[in-house]
Coordinates of C-alpha atoms in Angstrom, one line a residue:
X134 CA -112.8 147.4 -97.3
X135 CA -113.5 150.1 -100.4
X136 CA -116.1 148.9 -103.1
X137 CA -117.6 151.6 -105.5
X138 CA -119.2 154.0 -103.7
X139 CA -123.0 154.6 -104.6
X140 CA -125.3 158.4 -104.6
X141 CA -129.1 157.2 -105.5
X142 CA -129.6 159.3 -108.0
X143 CA -132.9 161.0 -106.7
X144 CA -133.4 163.6 -109.2
X145 CA -133.7 161.0 -112.0
X146 CA -136.0 159.2 -109.8
X147 CA -138.7 162.0 -109.4
X148 CA -137.5 162.7 -112.9
X149 CA -140.0 159.9 -114.1
X150 CA -142.0 159.2 -111.2
X151 CA -143.1 163.7 -111.0
X152 CA -142.7 163.8 -114.8
X153 CA -142.3 161.5 -116.7
X154 CA -145.0 159.2 -115.5
X155 CA -147.3 161.5 -113.6
X156 CA -147.6 159.2 -110.5
X157 CA -149.0 162.1 -107.9
X158 CA -152.0 163.2 -110.7
X159 CA -151.9 159.2 -110.3
X160 CA -152.3 159.0 -106.8
X161 CA -154.8 161.9 -106.5
X162 CA -157.6 159.5 -108.8
X163 CA -156.6 156.5 -106.9
X164 CA -158.7 156.7 -103.2
X165 CA -156.2 154.7 -101.2
X166 CA -153.5 157.3 -102.7
X167 CA -155.3 160.3 -102.2
X168 CA -153.0 161.5 -99.4
X169 CA -149.5 161.1 -101.1
X170 CA -148.3 163.1 -102.7
X171 CA -144.9 164.4 -104.5
X172 CA -143.0 166.1 -101.5
X173 CA -144.3 163.2 -99.0
X174 CA -142.6 160.7 -101.6
X175 CA -139.6 162.7 -102.0
X176 CA -138.7 162.4 -98.3
X177 CA -139.0 158.7 -98.8
X178 CA -137.1 157.8 -101.7
X179 CA -134.5 161.1 -99.6
X180 CA -134.0 158.4 -97.1
X181 CA -134.0 155.4 -98.3
X182 CA -130.9 157.0 -100.0
X183 CA -129.9 157.5 -97.2
X184 CA -129.8 154.2 -95.7
X185 CA -128.4 152.4 -99.3
X186 CA -126.0 154.7 -99.2
X187 CA -124.7 155.4 -95.7
X188 CA -125.9 151.3 -94.6
X189 CA -125.7 148.9 -97.6
X190 CA -122.6 150.3 -99.6
X191 CA -120.2 150.1 -97.5
X192 CA -121.0 146.9 -96.1
X193 CA -120.4 145.4 -100.4
X194 CA -117.2 145.1 -101.0
X195 CA -116.0 143.4 -97.4
X196 CA -119.8 141.1 -98.3
X197 CA -118.3 139.9 -101.2
X198 CA -114.4 138.5 -99.7
X199 CA -116.2 137.3 -96.7
X200 CA -119.7 135.7 -98.1
X201 CA -121.3 133.8 -95.8
X202 CA -120.6 131.0 -93.3
X203 CA -121.8 127.5 -93.3
X204 CA -121.9 125.2 -90.1
X205 CA -123.5 122.0 -89.0
X206 CA -127.0 123.5 -90.3
X207 CA -126.5 127.3 -89.7
X208 CA -125.2 129.6 -92.3
X209 CA -123.9 133.3 -90.4
X210 CA -124.0 136.3 -93.3
X211 CA -120.9 138.0 -93.4
X212 CA -120.4 141.6 -90.6
X213 CA -122.7 143.6 -90.7
X214 CA -125.3 142.3 -92.7
X215 CA -127.2 141.4 -89.7
X216 CA -127.1 145.3 -87.6
X217 CA -128.4 146.8 -91.6
X218 CA -130.9 144.6 -91.4
X219 CA -132.2 145.7 -88.1
X220 CA -131.5 149.3 -89.0
X221 CA -133.8 147.8 -91.9
X222 CA -136.7 146.5 -90.1
X223 CA -136.1 149.7 -87.7
X224 CA -136.9 152.4 -90.5
X225 CA -140.7 150.3 -91.2
X226 CA -138.7 149.5 -94.5
X227 CA -140.0 146.6 -95.7
X228 CA -144.1 147.2 -94.9
X229 CA -143.5 150.5 -97.2
X230 CA -146.1 148.7 -99.7
X231 CA -148.0 146.6 -98.2
X232 CA -151.7 146.6 -97.0
X233 CA -152.2 148.7 -93.9
X234 CA -155.1 145.8 -92.7
X235 CA -152.0 143.4 -92.1
X236 CA -149.7 146.0 -90.6
X237 CA -148.3 147.9 -93.9
X238 CA -147.6 151.8 -94.7
X239 CA -149.5 151.1 -97.7
X240 CA -147.6 153.6 -100.4
X241 CA -147.7 152.5 -103.3
X242 CA -145.4 149.9 -105.8
X243 CA -144.3 152.5 -107.5
X244 CA -142.1 154.0 -104.4
X245 CA -141.1 150.5 -103.7
X246 CA -139.1 149.6 -107.1
X247 CA -138.0 153.4 -106.6
X248 CA -136.5 152.1 -102.8
X249 CA -134.9 148.5 -104.0
X250 CA -133.7 149.9 -107.2
X251 CA -131.1 151.5 -104.5
X252 CA -131.1 148.9 -102.4
X253 CA -129.8 146.4 -105.5
X254 CA -127.2 149.6 -106.9
X255 CA -125.9 149.9 -103.2
X256 CA -125.2 146.1 -101.9
X257 CA -127.2 142.7 -104.2
X258 CA -126.3 140.2 -101.7
X259 CA -127.8 141.7 -98.9
X260 CA -130.7 142.7 -101.2
X261 CA -131.4 139.4 -101.1
X262 CA -133.0 138.9 -98.0
X263 CA -135.6 141.0 -98.1
X264 CA -136.2 140.6 -101.7
X265 CA -138.1 137.6 -101.4
X266 CA -140.5 138.6 -98.8
X267 CA -142.7 141.0 -100.8
X268 CA -143.6 137.5 -102.9
X269 CA -144.7 135.7 -99.7
X270 CA -147.2 138.7 -98.8
X271 CA -148.8 138.7 -101.4
X272 CA -149.2 135.1 -102.2
X273 CA -150.1 134.8 -98.7
X274 CA -153.1 137.5 -99.1
X275 CA -154.2 136.0 -102.2
X276 CA -154.2 132.6 -101.0
X277 CA -153.8 131.6 -97.8
X278 CA -156.5 131.0 -95.5
X279 CA -157.3 132.5 -92.5
X280 CA -156.0 130.8 -89.9
X281 CA -152.8 131.0 -91.8
X282 CA -152.9 134.9 -92.6
X283 CA -153.0 136.0 -88.8
X284 CA -150.7 133.5 -87.5
X285 CA -148.0 134.6 -89.9
X286 CA -148.8 137.9 -93.0
X287 CA -148.0 140.3 -90.0
X288 CA -144.3 138.3 -88.6
X289 CA -143.6 139.2 -92.9
X290 CA -144.5 142.4 -93.5
X291 CA -143.0 143.7 -90.8
X292 CA -139.9 142.0 -91.3
X293 CA -139.3 140.2 -88.0
X294 CA -139.4 137.0 -90.0
X295 CA -138.1 136.3 -94.3
X296 CA -139.3 134.4 -96.4
X297 CA -137.8 132.2 -99.2
X298 CA -139.3 130.8 -102.4
X299 CA -138.3 126.4 -102.4
X300 CA -139.0 125.5 -106.5
X301 CA -135.6 124.3 -108.1
X302 CA -134.0 120.5 -107.5
X303 CA -131.9 118.6 -108.7
X304 CA -132.8 116.5 -111.3
X305 CA -135.3 118.9 -112.8
X306 CA -134.0 123.0 -112.4
X307 CA -136.2 124.9 -113.9
X308 CA -138.6 122.1 -115.3
X309 CA -140.9 122.2 -112.1
X310 CA -143.3 118.8 -113.6
X311 CA -140.0 116.9 -112.7
X312 CA -140.3 118.3 -108.4
X313 CA -141.0 115.0 -106.8
X314 CA -141.1 116.5 -103.0
X315 CA -143.2 114.8 -101.2
X316 CA -146.9 116.5 -98.8
X317 CA -148.4 114.2 -96.9
X318 CA -151.9 115.2 -95.0
X319 CA -152.3 115.1 -91.5
X320 CA -155.4 113.9 -89.5
X321 CA -155.1 117.7 -87.8
X322 CA -154.8 119.4 -91.3
X323 CA -151.0 120.0 -91.2
X324 CA -148.8 118.1 -93.6
X325 CA -145.9 115.9 -93.3
X326 CA -143.0 117.5 -96.3
X327 CA -139.9 115.4 -96.8
X328 CA -137.6 116.0 -100.2
X329 CA -134.1 118.1 -100.9
X330 CA -134.1 121.4 -103.2
X331 CA -131.6 123.2 -104.3
X332 CA -130.5 127.2 -104.8
X333 CA -132.5 128.5 -102.0
X334 CA -132.1 132.2 -101.6
X335 CA -131.6 133.0 -97.5
X336 CA -132.8 129.8 -97.2
X337 CA -130.8 129.2 -94.0
X338 CA -129.4 132.8 -92.4
X339 CA -128.8 134.9 -89.0
X340 CA -131.0 137.7 -89.5
X341 CA -134.4 136.4 -88.7
X342 CA -134.9 134.4 -85.8
X343 CA -138.2 132.1 -88.0
X344 CA -138.2 131.7 -92.1
X345 CA -141.3 131.1 -93.7
X346 CA -140.1 128.3 -95.8
X347 CA -143.4 128.3 -99.4
X348 CA -142.0 124.8 -100.8
X349 CA -144.1 123.6 -104.2
X350 CA -145.1 120.0 -103.9
X351 CA -146.8 116.7 -104.6
X352 CA -149.5 115.3 -103.0
X353 CA -150.2 111.3 -102.3
X354 CA -152.6 111.4 -105.7
X355 CA -151.3 114.7 -107.1
X356 CA -151.2 113.8 -110.7
X357 CA -147.5 114.2 -113.0
X358 CA -146.7 117.6 -114.2
X359 CA -147.0 120.7 -113.0
X360 CA -150.7 120.4 -112.7
X361 CA -150.1 118.2 -109.8
X362 CA -148.1 120.3 -107.5
X363 CA -149.3 122.2 -104.1
X364 CA -147.8 124.8 -102.4
X365 CA -147.2 124.2 -98.2
X366 CA -146.2 127.0 -96.1
X367 CA -143.5 125.1 -94.0
X368 CA -141.9 127.9 -91.2
X369 CA -137.7 127.0 -89.9
X370 CA -140.2 127.2 -86.4
X371 CA -142.9 125.5 -85.5
X372 CA -145.8 128.2 -84.0
X373 CA -145.1 125.8 -80.6
X374 CA -141.5 127.1 -81.1
X375 CA -140.2 124.0 -81.7
X376 CA -137.5 123.8 -84.1
X377 CA -139.8 122.1 -87.3
X378 CA -137.6 119.0 -89.5
X379 CA -135.3 121.3 -91.6
X380 CA -132.5 122.1 -92.4
X381 CA -129.4 123.6 -94.3
X382 CA -127.4 121.1 -95.9
X383 CA -124.9 123.4 -97.3
X384 CA -124.2 126.6 -99.4
X385 CA -122.8 126.9 -102.5
X386 CA -119.7 129.0 -103.6
X387 CA -120.0 131.0 -106.4
X388 CA -119.4 133.3 -108.9
X389 CA -120.3 136.2 -107.1
X390 CA -123.6 137.9 -104.7
X391 CA -121.7 135.8 -102.1
X392 CA -122.6 137.5 -99.3
X393 CA -126.1 136.2 -100.1
X394 CA -126.5 132.6 -98.9
X395 CA -128.0 129.9 -102.3
X396 CA -128.4 127.1 -99.7
X397 CA -129.4 123.0 -100.1
X398 CA -132.4 122.7 -98.0
X399 CA -134.0 119.1 -96.6
X400 CA -137.6 118.6 -95.5
X401 CA -137.1 115.3 -93.0
X402 CA -141.4 115.2 -92.7
X403 CA -141.0 118.6 -91.8
X404 CA -145.1 120.3 -90.7
X405 CA -146.7 122.6 -93.1
X406 CA -149.4 123.6 -94.5
X407 CA -150.9 123.9 -98.0
X408 CA -151.5 127.6 -99.3
X409 CA -154.7 128.1 -101.6
X410 CA -155.9 123.9 -103.5
X411 CA -153.8 121.6 -103.5
X412 CA -152.9 120.6 -107.3
X413 CA -153.3 124.5 -107.7
X414 CA -149.8 125.9 -105.3
X415 CA -147.9 126.5 -109.4
X416 CA -151.0 129.3 -109.1
X417 CA -150.7 130.3 -106.4
X418 CA -146.3 130.5 -106.4
X419 CA -147.2 132.6 -109.1
X420 CA -147.9 135.4 -107.9
X421 CA -144.7 135.5 -106.0
X422 CA -142.5 135.1 -109.0
X423 CA -143.8 137.5 -110.9
X424 CA -143.2 140.0 -108.2
X425 CA -139.7 137.9 -107.4
X426 CA -139.5 138.7 -111.3
X427 CA -139.5 142.2 -110.8
X428 CA -137.2 142.4 -108.1
X429 CA -134.6 140.8 -110.0
X430 CA -135.1 143.0 -113.0
X431 CA -134.4 146.5 -110.8
X432 CA -130.9 144.3 -109.7
X433 CA -130.0 145.0 -113.5
X434 CA -131.3 148.5 -112.9
X435 CA -129.2 148.8 -110.0
X436 CA -125.7 147.0 -111.3
X437 CA -126.3 150.0 -114.3
X438 CA -126.8 152.4 -112.5
X439 CA -124.3 152.4 -110.1
X440 CA -121.4 151.2 -112.9
X441 CA -122.7 153.9 -114.6
X442 CA -122.2 156.7 -111.9
X443 CA -118.7 155.8 -111.9
X444 CA -117.5 155.2 -114.8
X445 CA -118.6 158.9 -115.7
X446 CA -116.8 160.0 -112.5
X447 CA -113.2 157.8 -113.5
X448 CA -113.6 158.8 -117.5
X449 CA -113.6 162.9 -116.2
X450 CA -110.9 161.6 -113.5
X451 CA -108.8 159.7 -115.9
X452 CA -105.8 161.8 -118.1
X453 CA -104.3 159.5 -120.9
X454 CA -103.9 160.8 -125.0
X455 CA -104.7 163.0 -126.6
X456 CA -108.3 163.5 -128.2
X457 CA -108.8 164.3 -131.5
X458 CA -111.0 167.6 -130.4
X459 CA -108.7 168.5 -127.5
X460 CA -110.5 170.8 -124.6
X461 CA -106.8 172.2 -124.0
X462 CA -104.5 172.3 -126.1
X463 CA -101.6 172.6 -124.3
X464 CA -102.4 169.6 -122.1
X465 CA -99.8 166.5 -121.9
X466 CA -103.2 164.0 -121.9
X467 CA -107.2 164.4 -122.3
X468 CA -110.2 163.4 -119.8
X469 CA -110.5 160.1 -121.4
X470 CA -114.4 160.8 -121.6
X471 CA -112.8 163.2 -124.4
X472 CA -112.0 160.3 -126.3
X473 CA -115.2 159.4 -128.8
X474 CA -114.7 155.2 -128.2
X475 CA -115.2 156.6 -123.9
X476 CA -118.1 159.1 -125.4
X477 CA -120.0 156.6 -126.3
X478 CA -119.3 153.5 -123.7
X479 CA -120.7 156.3 -121.9
X480 CA -123.8 157.3 -123.4
X481 CA -125.1 154.1 -123.5
X482 CA -124.8 153.6 -120.2
X483 CA -126.9 155.7 -119.5
X484 CA -129.8 155.8 -122.0
X485 CA -129.2 152.1 -121.0
X486 CA -130.0 152.9 -117.0
X487 CA -132.5 156.2 -117.8
X488 CA -135.0 153.9 -120.3
X489 CA -134.7 151.3 -118.1
X490 CA -135.5 153.5 -114.8
X491 CA -138.7 154.8 -117.1
X492 CA -140.0 150.9 -117.8
X493 CA -139.1 149.5 -114.5
X494 CA -141.3 152.5 -112.5
X495 CA -143.8 152.1 -115.7
X496 CA -144.3 148.4 -114.5
X497 CA -145.3 149.7 -110.8
X498 CA -147.1 152.1 -111.5
X499 CA -149.7 149.8 -114.0
X500 CA -148.8 147.4 -111.1
X501 CA -150.8 150.1 -109.1
X502 CA -153.4 150.7 -111.2
X503 CA -153.9 146.8 -112.0
X504 CA -154.7 146.3 -108.5
X505 CA -156.1 149.7 -107.0
X506 CA -157.4 152.3 -109.7
X507 CA -161.4 153.1 -109.6
X508 CA -161.6 153.4 -112.9
X509 CA -162.2 149.9 -114.7
X510 CA -161.2 150.1 -117.6
X511 CA -157.4 151.8 -116.0
X512 CA -157.0 148.6 -114.5
X513 CA -158.5 146.5 -117.5
X514 CA -155.5 147.7 -119.2
X515 CA -152.7 148.1 -116.7
X516 CA -153.7 143.9 -116.0
X517 CA -152.8 143.5 -119.5
X518 CA -149.6 145.2 -120.3
X519 CA -148.6 143.9 -117.0
X520 CA -148.0 140.1 -118.1
X521 CA -146.0 141.5 -121.4
X522 CA -143.8 143.9 -119.6
X523 CA -142.8 141.1 -117.0
X524 CA -141.0 138.6 -118.9
X525 CA -139.0 141.9 -120.8
X526 CA -138.6 143.4 -117.4
X527 CA -137.0 140.4 -116.0
X528 CA -135.3 139.5 -118.8
X529 CA -134.0 143.0 -120.8
X530 CA -132.9 144.2 -117.3
X531 CA -130.8 141.7 -116.9
X532 CA -129.1 141.3 -119.9
X533 CA -128.3 145.2 -119.9
X534 CA -127.5 144.7 -116.7
X535 CA -124.5 142.9 -116.8
X536 CA -123.9 144.0 -120.7
X537 CA -123.6 146.9 -118.9
X538 CA -121.0 146.4 -115.9
X539 CA -119.0 144.6 -118.5
X540 CA -118.8 147.5 -120.7
X541 CA -117.9 149.5 -117.5
X542 CA -115.3 147.9 -116.7
X543 CA -114.1 149.1 -119.7
X544 CA -113.3 152.0 -119.0
X545 CA -111.0 151.5 -116.3
X546 CA -109.9 149.2 -118.4
X547 CA -106.9 147.3 -116.6
X548 CA -107.9 148.5 -113.2
X549 CA -111.2 147.8 -113.5
X550 CA -110.1 144.0 -113.9
X551 CA -108.6 144.3 -110.9
X552 CA -110.4 144.0 -107.2
X553 CA -109.7 146.7 -105.6
X554 CA -111.4 149.0 -108.3
X555 CA -114.3 147.8 -107.2
X556 CA -116.5 147.0 -111.1
X557 CA -115.5 143.7 -110.9
X558 CA -117.8 142.2 -108.4
X559 CA -121.1 144.3 -109.8
X560 CA -119.8 141.9 -112.6
X561 CA -119.6 139.0 -111.1
X562 CA -122.6 139.5 -109.0
X563 CA -124.8 140.9 -112.5
X564 CA -124.2 138.1 -113.6
X565 CA -126.8 135.7 -111.9
X566 CA -129.6 137.6 -112.9
X567 CA -130.3 136.2 -116.1
X568 CA -130.4 132.8 -114.7
X569 CA -132.9 132.5 -111.6
X570 CA -136.3 133.1 -111.4
X571 CA -136.7 131.9 -114.6
X572 CA -133.8 132.1 -116.9
X573 CA -134.0 134.5 -120.2
X574 CA -134.4 132.3 -122.5
X575 CA -137.5 130.9 -121.0
X576 CA -138.4 134.6 -120.4
X577 CA -138.7 135.0 -123.3
X578 CA -140.4 131.7 -124.6
X579 CA -143.0 132.6 -122.3
X580 CA -143.6 136.8 -123.7
X581 CA -144.1 134.9 -127.5
X582 CA -145.6 131.6 -127.0
X583 CA -147.5 132.4 -124.1
X584 CA -148.2 136.2 -124.2
X585 CA -147.8 137.5 -127.8
X586 CA -149.2 135.0 -130.0
X587 CA -151.8 132.6 -128.2
X588 CA -153.5 136.4 -127.6
X589 CA -154.3 136.6 -131.2
X590 CA -153.7 140.5 -131.8
X591 CA -154.8 141.5 -128.0
X592 CA -151.5 142.2 -127.0
X593 CA -149.7 143.2 -129.6
X594 CA -152.4 146.0 -129.7
X595 CA -151.8 146.9 -126.4
X596 CA -148.5 147.3 -126.8
X597 CA -148.3 149.1 -129.5
X598 CA -151.8 151.1 -127.8
X599 CA -149.0 152.3 -125.4
X600 CA -146.6 153.9 -128.1
X601 CA -149.1 155.7 -130.8
X602 CA -150.4 157.5 -127.9
X603 CA -146.8 158.7 -127.1
X604 CA -146.9 159.0 -130.8
X605 CA -149.4 161.3 -131.1
X606 CA -148.9 164.4 -129.2
X607 CA -144.6 164.1 -130.3
X608 CA -144.8 163.8 -133.7
X609 CA -146.0 166.7 -134.4
X610 CA -144.4 169.0 -132.2
X611 CA -141.0 170.0 -134.5
X612 CA -137.9 169.3 -131.8
X613 CA -139.7 166.4 -131.7
X614 CA -140.5 165.0 -135.4
X615 CA -137.0 162.7 -136.6
X616 CA -137.2 160.6 -133.5
X617 CA -140.7 160.3 -133.1
X618 CA -140.5 159.2 -137.0
X619 CA -137.9 156.5 -135.9
X620 CA -140.2 155.2 -132.6
X621 CA -142.5 155.0 -135.5
X622 CA -140.5 153.1 -138.6
X623 CA -139.7 150.6 -135.4
X624 CA -143.7 150.4 -133.7
X625 CA -144.8 149.7 -137.7
X626 CA -141.5 146.4 -138.4
X627 CA -142.2 145.0 -134.6
X628 CA -145.6 145.2 -135.6
X629 CA -145.4 143.6 -139.3
X630 CA -143.1 141.2 -137.6
X631 CA -145.1 139.8 -135.2
X632 CA -147.7 139.0 -137.5
X633 CA -145.8 137.3 -139.9
X634 CA -144.4 135.0 -136.7
X635 CA -148.1 134.2 -135.6
X636 CA -148.8 133.8 -139.5
X637 CA -145.9 131.8 -140.3
X638 CA -146.0 129.6 -137.2
X639 CA -148.6 128.1 -138.9
X640 CA -146.1 125.5 -141.0
X641 CA -142.7 125.6 -138.8
X642 CA -144.3 124.8 -135.5
X643 CA -140.3 125.4 -133.5
X644 CA -139.7 128.8 -135.4
X645 CA -141.3 130.6 -132.3
X646 CA -139.3 129.1 -130.0
X647 CA -136.2 129.7 -132.4
X648 CA -136.7 133.8 -132.2
X649 CA -138.2 134.3 -128.7
X650 CA -134.4 135.7 -127.5
X651 CA -134.8 138.0 -131.0
X652 CA -138.2 139.3 -130.5
X653 CA -137.8 139.9 -127.1
X654 CA -134.4 141.8 -127.5
X655 CA -137.0 144.2 -130.4
X656 CA -139.8 144.4 -128.5
X657 CA -137.6 145.7 -125.6
X658 CA -136.1 148.0 -127.5
X659 CA -139.1 149.0 -129.1
X660 CA -140.3 150.0 -125.4
X661 CA -136.3 152.3 -124.5
X662 CA -137.6 154.3 -127.5
X663 CA -141.0 154.9 -126.5
X664 CA -138.7 155.6 -123.2
X665 CA -137.0 158.3 -124.4
X666 CA -139.6 159.3 -126.8
X667 CA -141.2 160.0 -123.7
X668 CA -139.2 161.9 -121.9
X669 CA -137.4 163.9 -124.2
X670 CA -141.1 165.3 -124.2
X671 CA -141.0 166.3 -121.0
X672 CA -137.8 168.1 -120.9
X673 CA -137.9 169.2 -124.4
X674 CA -137.5 173.1 -123.8
X675 CA -137.0 173.3 -120.2
X676 CA -133.7 175.8 -119.9
X677 CA -132.6 174.0 -116.8
X678 CA -129.0 172.4 -117.9
X679 CA -130.0 169.0 -115.7
X680 CA -132.9 169.2 -118.7
X681 CA -130.1 169.7 -121.8
X682 CA -128.3 166.4 -120.3
X683 CA -131.8 164.7 -120.6
X684 CA -131.7 165.7 -124.3
X685 CA -128.6 165.2 -124.7
X686 CA -129.0 161.1 -123.2
X687 CA -132.5 160.3 -124.8
X688 CA -131.4 161.8 -128.1
X689 CA -128.0 159.8 -127.9
X690 CA -130.2 156.5 -127.8
X691 CA -132.8 156.8 -129.8
X692 CA -129.9 157.9 -132.6
X693 CA -127.2 155.1 -131.2
X694 CA -129.5 152.3 -129.8
X695 CA -132.8 151.9 -131.1
X696 CA -131.6 151.4 -134.3
X697 CA -130.7 148.0 -133.1
X698 CA -134.0 146.9 -133.4
X699 CA -134.3 146.8 -137.1
X700 CA -131.4 143.6 -137.7
X701 CA -133.9 141.8 -134.4
X702 CA -136.8 142.2 -136.3
X703 CA -134.8 140.6 -139.1
X704 CA -134.0 137.2 -138.0
X705 CA -137.8 137.4 -136.5
X706 CA -138.7 136.9 -139.7
X707 CA -136.5 133.6 -140.7
X708 CA -139.1 131.0 -141.3
X709 CA -137.2 127.8 -143.7
X710 CA -133.7 129.1 -142.1
X711 CA -133.0 125.7 -140.4
X712 CA -131.4 125.8 -137.3
X713 CA -129.9 122.6 -137.5
X714 CA -129.6 119.7 -134.3
X715 CA -126.6 119.1 -132.6
X716 CA -124.0 115.9 -133.1
X717 CA -123.7 114.2 -130.3
X718 CA -120.2 115.2 -128.6

């Protein structure tokens, strides 16, 4: 079954890694990565690209049509998924960015993020299965007891066992404080877990023999709300080889990612072990959740990339009507890529894709710096920026991933609405990313109410400082000055709006919640402006046609897309504008 072909944008990836972020220089400064060079990293990307384009992408459309099958508690994944996963494990990909002490390869998160951009672009549904494993590894490495680490970490790192994140219950949704799943301590140090969870990605499948479930639940003496949540590791198969009392009661029939099993899970006095301290489970789980939010952002980037490259190809192949400025006056019709409306659409897709790649890879670089950089000042700066960047990556990337896929469908016209073309699957698949791992509305509240406003000016200054650094080197260059001034105006407006919001919230307590979405979008646009300007500076002066296209793409983003920040900022400053309550239907 054919779908959209995928060609990993290796040169674009290397441009960001090697030139925009200058990652090889940062690796040389960091002892754990000091032996990694640009050439080795490029080889890793090339091998990952071959797996994504040759193994995963051909399974995408068929997996969508076939979906997963549930039979008496067991789930069978689509044809080819199990074999692809074995190839993935044999290639050592699950261990890429894990600690060598646990069997990992010790490579940077930056390369792991590039890998997962390719996996999500080629086959979002398949990539859901290994996508949570790294977060589970981080959670166990940080909070697991020595015994649990010895028993489970190597199996997760190698990919021999996959993992889940069991949070949601039918009555609770995103309100984790309402969770009811119980954990009763046993004399041997284990706990007995009882309760039901829904929407559990990969809760049951045929890719691995064992599945490590990380379950949020309550001990008998738990206080109410999120302060009473504990985290428990519940394996599908117990250490003695017997099945645990965990059952998949069914899988959801969904709008998209049909090759990913979304499971209803029941724990019937299942045996598990506490991860971290009692009643401190949410803090432990957030290690996994934050890793998952970066993964979800990459899903949006992946959909944007495959949608953009195929829309561009089709727009040059499809001839319709005569363009206002004709390249071949005697031709009956022009490629639709010559029409202004399509040019604007295609440049929008390209600018979004390239700007988001810079931001996503930068977030991964900050993760590496926060954990491994020898300079404590660099570690502290990275640790300050990451909490602000994480909700932006999750919400902005997924919104543009969905909107971009839908915009790309428009390039095909009526043919795009037909399944055989392939783009409609990406529209359906991309939609879920705006919902899970904390809806985008929750991400906006997290950014504004929990990050920007409570930190006084600290978080605002951290973001502004990054943009200021780029302006300091770009403004003096005549070829960049106009665009640099546009970024300066955007930064000044963002800082002013954020300060005013903090002041106005004192007399209008609901205001930050009303305008959180607008401020998140404005923050995302500001950071995209930073990414486009930095990329333009790096490409400036290079004579190759490839760099000229970079300059045109970043120029389009700065000229056509960055100005959208100003109406968003205007909406942030709406003190006194009522948001009326809704009447009962």
